[in-house]
Amino acid sequence: MLDVNVIDDPATALVAIDPVRSRLLSEIREPISAATLAQRVGMSRQKVNYHLRSLESHGLVEVAETKKWGGLTERQLVTTAASFVVSPGVLGPVAADPERELDRLSASYLIALAARAVREVGDLFRRAGEAGQHLATLSVDTVVRFRSAKDRAAFSRELTEEINRLVAKYHDDSAPGGRSHRLTLMAHPLPAPGTGTPNPETN
């Protein structure tokens, strides 16, 4: 089972975000039969089987094992990943694209950058898996609490200078065996606890 499966097919995305099927996906991270699942979610076995067939045909669930009970064969199904992310690429030409954003300090530009990361890394992750290879990535995630807007501006300036210094040190356009990597830095206020609004102390 994958840790994360990035869905980049529109038809599969529609199947995954259907409320009933999404709930079923959340219930089958461990192998389970259709009969047991139907009892757990309070639906008929026929309805559950219908939705499971759709999930299976789109690669969202798979058979983990089969058990024979008398003359019957019971299938135990499980999700193909612990969690799923829908790639912005399923939206086609209207997907967020940082190349179309002019204000690089805007929230919309940051969202477009994040969307591009999901799209690009998701595609690379899928290809690496198909080739049986490991995809090398680097992620840094931390929280910094600024005393003031002045300190935040100073931090941004110093961080930009340091990144530019490191890029200049290690970047080599002429390296015959080199490979380009995309480096994206993001910063945004944390939502206030229990809400979806920015924390006013970090504005």
mmCIF file of C-alpha atoms in Angstrom:
data_model
loop_
_atom_site.group_PDB
_atom_site.id
_atom_site.type_symbol
_atom_site.label_atom_id
_atom_site.label_comp_id
_atom_site.label_asym_id
_atom_site.label_seq_id
_atom_site.Cartn_x
_atom_site.Cartn_y
_atom_site.Cartn_z
ATOM 1 C CA MET A 1 0.000 0.000 0.000
ATOM 2 C CA LEU A 2 1.250 3.463 -0.916
ATOM 3 C CA ASP A 3 1.400 6.184 1.717
ATOM 4 C CA VAL A 4 -0.188 8.640 -0.731
ATOM 5 C CA ASN A 5 -1.782 8.146 -4.128
ATOM 6 C CA VAL A 6 -1.991 11.270 -6.291
ATOM 7 C CA ILE A 7 -5.058 11.000 -8.524
ATOM 8 C CA ASP A 8 -4.396 12.597 -11.904
ATOM 9 C CA ASP A 9 -7.267 11.097 -13.895
ATOM 10 C CA PRO A 10 -10.518 13.141 -13.968
ATOM 11 C CA ALA A 11 -12.782 10.076 -14.002
ATOM 12 C CA THR A 12 -10.975 8.567 -11.018
ATOM 13 C CA ALA A 13 -11.164 11.887 -9.188
ATOM 14 C CA LEU A 14 -14.943 11.984 -9.652
ATOM 15 C CA VAL A 15 -15.236 8.472 -8.242
ATOM 16 C CA ALA A 16 -13.027 9.271 -5.238
ATOM 17 C CA ILE A 17 -14.796 12.491 -4.220
ATOM 18 C CA ASP A 18 -18.283 10.994 -4.356
ATOM 19 C CA PRO A 19 -19.477 11.281 -0.720
ATOM 20 C CA VAL A 20 -20.527 7.629 -0.398
ATOM 21 C CA ARG A 21 -17.405 6.237 -2.033
ATOM 22 C CA SER A 22 -15.187 8.595 -0.096
ATOM 23 C CA ARG A 23 -16.697 7.284 3.126
ATOM 24 C CA LEU A 24 -16.161 3.692 2.003
ATOM 25 C CA LEU A 25 -12.524 4.459 1.235
ATOM 26 C CA SER A 26 -12.069 5.785 4.757
ATOM 27 C CA GLU A 27 -13.413 2.529 6.195
ATOM 28 C CA ILE A 28 -11.246 0.064 4.263
ATOM 29 C CA ARG A 29 -7.670 1.005 5.082
ATOM 30 C CA GLU A 30 -7.525 -2.518 6.513
ATOM 31 C CA PRO A 31 -8.767 -5.573 4.551
ATOM 32 C CA ILE A 32 -12.521 -6.011 4.893
ATOM 33 C CA SER A 33 -15.274 -7.931 3.128
ATOM 34 C CA ALA A 34 -18.219 -6.269 1.420
ATOM 35 C CA ALA A 35 -20.610 -7.885 3.895
ATOM 36 C CA THR A 36 -18.739 -6.556 6.934
ATOM 37 C CA LEU A 37 -18.353 -3.136 5.342
ATOM 38 C CA ALA A 38 -22.080 -2.976 4.548
ATOM 39 C CA GLN A 39 -22.905 -3.726 8.177
ATOM 40 C CA ARG A 40 -20.432 -1.110 9.402
ATOM 41 C CA VAL A 41 -21.753 1.730 7.239
ATOM 42 C CA GLY A 42 -25.408 0.756 7.417
ATOM 43 C CA MET A 43 -25.925 0.089 3.708
ATOM 44 C CA SER A 44 -27.163 -2.907 1.775
ATOM 45 C CA ARG A 45 -24.514 -5.325 0.558
ATOM 46 C CA GLN A 46 -25.711 -4.811 -3.012
ATOM 47 C CA LYS A 47 -25.106 -1.043 -2.811
ATOM 48 C CA VAL A 48 -21.717 -1.505 -1.196
ATOM 49 C CA ASN A 49 -20.696 -4.007 -3.873
ATOM 50 C CA TYR A 50 -21.769 -1.560 -6.572
ATOM 51 C CA HIS A 51 -19.574 1.204 -5.164
ATOM 52 C CA LEU A 52 -16.675 -1.153 -4.481
ATOM 53 C CA ARG A 53 -16.676 -2.329 -8.087
ATOM 54 C CA SER A 54 -16.372 1.283 -9.218
ATOM 55 C CA LEU A 55 -13.559 1.982 -6.750
ATOM 56 C CA GLU A 56 -11.746 -1.165 -7.810
ATOM 57 C CA SER A 57 -12.077 -0.451 -11.535
ATOM 58 C CA HIS A 58 -10.388 2.916 -10.976
ATOM 59 C CA GLY A 59 -7.535 1.466 -8.937
ATOM 60 C CA LEU A 60 -8.583 2.940 -5.611
ATOM 61 C CA VAL A 61 -9.115 -0.421 -3.886
ATOM 62 C CA GLU A 62 -7.703 -3.867 -4.539
ATOM 63 C CA VAL A 63 -8.138 -7.432 -3.356
ATOM 64 C CA ALA A 64 -5.960 -8.099 -0.321
ATOM 65 C CA GLU A 65 -6.935 -11.753 0.096
ATOM 66 C CA THR A 66 -9.686 -14.219 -0.631
ATOM 67 C CA LYS A 67 -11.339 -16.673 1.749
ATOM 68 C CA LYS A 68 -13.457 -19.684 0.885
ATOM 69 C CA TRP A 69 -16.581 -20.383 2.926
ATOM 70 C CA GLY A 70 -18.137 -23.608 1.730
ATOM 71 C CA GLY A 71 -18.776 -23.076 -1.955
ATOM 72 C CA LEU A 72 -18.426 -19.301 -1.764
ATOM 73 C CA THR A 73 -15.343 -17.123 -2.173
ATOM 74 C CA GLU A 74 -15.189 -13.998 -0.026
ATOM 75 C CA ARG A 75 -12.944 -11.163 -1.147
ATOM 76 C CA GLN A 76 -11.188 -8.932 1.357
ATOM 77 C CA LEU A 77 -10.647 -5.463 -0.121
ATOM 78 C CA VAL A 78 -8.296 -2.693 0.953
ATOM 79 C CA THR A 79 -7.434 0.772 -0.349
ATOM 80 C CA THR A 80 -4.394 1.030 -2.620
ATOM 81 C CA ALA A 81 -3.069 3.927 -0.519
ATOM 82 C CA ALA A 82 -3.361 5.181 3.034
ATOM 83 C CA SER A 83 -4.542 8.544 1.703
ATOM 84 C CA PHE A 84 -5.368 10.205 -1.598
ATOM 85 C CA VAL A 85 -4.708 13.608 -3.131
ATOM 86 C CA VAL A 86 -6.410 14.895 -6.261
ATOM 87 C CA SER A 87 -3.892 16.549 -8.575
ATOM 88 C CA PRO A 88 -4.868 20.015 -9.827
ATOM 89 C CA GLY A 89 -3.933 18.643 -13.247
ATOM 90 C CA VAL A 90 -7.353 16.960 -13.485
ATOM 91 C CA LEU A 91 -8.786 20.427 -14.157
ATOM 92 C CA GLY A 92 -6.810 20.693 -17.375
ATOM 93 C CA PRO A 93 -6.244 24.196 -18.788
ATOM 94 C CA VAL A 94 -8.074 25.928 -15.920
ATOM 95 C CA ALA A 95 -5.815 24.434 -13.238
ATOM 96 C CA ALA A 96 -3.833 26.908 -11.130
ATOM 97 C CA ASP A 97 -0.547 27.787 -12.832
ATOM 98 C CA PRO A 98 2.094 30.096 -11.285
ATOM 99 C CA GLU A 99 3.123 31.165 -14.777
ATOM 100 C CA ARG A 100 -0.177 33.065 -15.002
ATOM 101 C CA GLU A 101 0.216 34.867 -11.663
ATOM 102 C CA LEU A 102 1.861 38.317 -11.661
ATOM 103 C CA ASP A 103 1.977 39.186 -7.941
ATOM 104 C CA ARG A 104 4.529 36.845 -6.400
ATOM 105 C CA LEU A 105 3.633 38.038 -2.905
ATOM 106 C CA SER A 106 -0.039 37.117 -3.282
ATOM 107 C CA ALA A 107 -1.814 34.163 -1.688
ATOM 108 C CA SER A 108 -3.052 33.097 -5.142
ATOM 109 C CA TYR A 109 0.528 32.753 -6.358
ATOM 110 C CA LEU A 110 1.447 30.594 -3.348
ATOM 111 C CA ILE A 111 -1.587 28.379 -4.018
ATOM 112 C CA ALA A 112 -0.544 28.055 -7.662
ATOM 113 C CA LEU A 113 2.965 27.032 -6.591
ATOM 114 C CA ALA A 114 1.546 24.384 -4.243
ATOM 115 C CA ALA A 115 -0.721 23.107 -7.016
ATOM 116 C CA ARG A 116 2.229 22.814 -9.373
ATOM 117 C CA ALA A 117 4.205 20.890 -6.738
ATOM 118 C CA VAL A 118 1.377 18.374 -6.314
ATOM 119 C CA ARG A 119 1.064 18.005 -10.078
ATOM 120 C CA GLU A 120 4.782 17.637 -10.828
ATOM 121 C CA VAL A 121 5.799 15.517 -7.832
ATOM 122 C CA GLY A 122 2.697 13.347 -8.182
ATOM 123 C CA ASP A 123 3.599 12.563 -11.792
ATOM 124 C CA LEU A 124 7.246 11.875 -10.918
ATOM 125 C CA PHE A 125 6.191 9.706 -7.963
ATOM 126 C CA ARG A 126 3.933 7.614 -10.199
ATOM 127 C CA ARG A 127 6.612 7.179 -12.860
ATOM 128 C CA ALA A 128 9.232 6.245 -10.272
ATOM 129 C CA GLY A 129 6.883 3.633 -8.823
ATOM 130 C CA GLU A 130 6.196 2.146 -12.239
ATOM 131 C CA ALA A 131 9.940 1.925 -12.873
ATOM 132 C CA GLY A 132 10.665 0.487 -9.425
ATOM 133 C CA GLN A 133 12.829 3.488 -8.573
ATOM 134 C CA HIS A 134 13.099 5.797 -5.574
ATOM 135 C CA LEU A 135 12.250 9.472 -6.051
ATOM 136 C CA ALA A 136 14.708 11.672 -4.162
ATOM 137 C CA THR A 137 13.072 14.755 -2.647
ATOM 138 C CA LEU A 138 13.755 17.256 0.115
ATOM 139 C CA SER A 139 11.132 18.751 2.407
ATOM 140 C CA VAL A 140 11.539 21.207 5.264
ATOM 141 C CA ASP A 141 8.523 22.088 7.406
ATOM 142 C CA THR A 142 8.809 24.258 10.474
ATOM 143 C CA VAL A 143 7.082 27.106 12.326
ATOM 144 C CA VAL A 144 8.632 30.444 13.224
ATOM 145 C CA ARG A 145 6.872 33.028 15.411
ATOM 146 C CA PHE A 146 7.960 36.588 14.602
ATOM 147 C CA ARG A 147 7.982 39.305 17.239
ATOM 148 C CA SER A 148 7.002 41.930 14.680
ATOM 149 C CA ALA A 149 6.403 42.619 10.996
ATOM 150 C CA LYS A 150 9.868 44.204 10.938
ATOM 151 C CA ASP A 151 11.463 40.951 12.102
ATOM 152 C CA ARG A 152 9.460 39.006 9.546
ATOM 153 C CA ALA A 153 10.705 41.258 6.746
ATOM 154 C CA ALA A 154 14.305 40.933 7.975
ATOM 155 C CA PHE A 155 13.975 37.157 8.140
ATOM 156 C CA SER A 156 12.602 37.039 4.581
ATOM 157 C CA ARG A 157 15.463 39.176 3.318
ATOM 158 C CA GLU A 158 18.164 37.128 5.053
ATOM 159 C CA LEU A 159 16.624 33.825 3.987
ATOM 160 C CA THR A 160 16.435 34.968 0.358
ATOM 161 C CA GLU A 161 20.054 36.075 0.431
ATOM 162 C CA GLU A 162 21.179 32.760 1.912
ATOM 163 C CA ILE A 163 19.224 30.704 -0.605
ATOM 164 C CA ASN A 164 20.647 32.730 -3.471
ATOM 165 C CA ARG A 165 24.148 32.157 -2.069
ATOM 166 C CA LEU A 166 23.642 28.386 -1.878
ATOM 167 C CA VAL A 167 22.094 28.218 -5.338
ATOM 168 C CA ALA A 168 25.025 30.133 -6.805
ATOM 169 C CA LYS A 169 27.430 27.770 -5.025
ATOM 170 C CA TYR A 170 25.890 24.496 -6.210
ATOM 171 C CA HIS A 171 24.171 25.335 -9.506
ATOM 172 C CA ASP A 172 26.097 24.156 -12.583
ATOM 173 C CA ASP A 173 24.531 24.464 -16.017
ATOM 174 C CA SER A 174 27.462 22.685 -17.657
ATOM 175 C CA ALA A 175 27.562 19.526 -15.502
ATOM 176 C CA PRO A 176 27.105 16.604 -17.994
ATOM 177 C CA GLY A 177 25.574 14.269 -15.397
ATOM 178 C CA GLY A 178 23.644 16.894 -13.501
ATOM 179 C CA ARG A 179 19.896 17.122 -13.060
ATOM 180 C CA SER A 180 17.858 20.242 -12.408
ATOM 181 C CA HIS A 181 15.751 20.378 -9.262
ATOM 182 C CA ARG A 182 12.952 22.810 -8.490
ATOM 183 C CA LEU A 183 13.357 24.656 -5.185
ATOM 184 C CA THR A 184 10.196 26.308 -3.875
ATOM 185 C CA LEU A 185 9.964 28.201 -0.602
ATOM 186 C CA MET A 186 6.574 28.985 0.945
ATOM 187 C CA ALA A 187 5.493 30.829 4.060
ATOM 188 C CA HIS A 188 1.998 31.655 5.279
ATOM 189 C CA PRO A 189 0.256 32.444 8.575
ATOM 190 C CA LEU A 190 -0.978 29.473 10.554
ATOM 191 C CA PRO A 191 -4.758 29.233 10.966
ATOM 192 C CA ALA A 192 -5.964 30.183 14.432
ATOM 193 C CA PRO A 193 -6.633 27.046 16.538
ATOM 194 C CA GLY A 194 -10.010 25.519 15.709
ATOM 195 C CA THR A 195 -10.702 27.887 12.802
ATOM 196 C CA GLY A 196 -9.810 28.280 9.171
ATOM 197 C CA THR A 197 -8.821 31.923 9.555
ATOM 198 C CA PRO A 198 -5.251 33.223 9.797
ATOM 199 C CA ASN A 199 -3.850 33.698 13.270
ATOM 200 C CA PRO A 200 -3.856 37.486 13.789
ATOM 201 C CA GLU A 201 -0.643 37.259 15.796
ATOM 202 C CA THR A 202 1.239 36.128 12.679
ATOM 203 C CA ASN A 203 -0.243 38.648 10.222
#
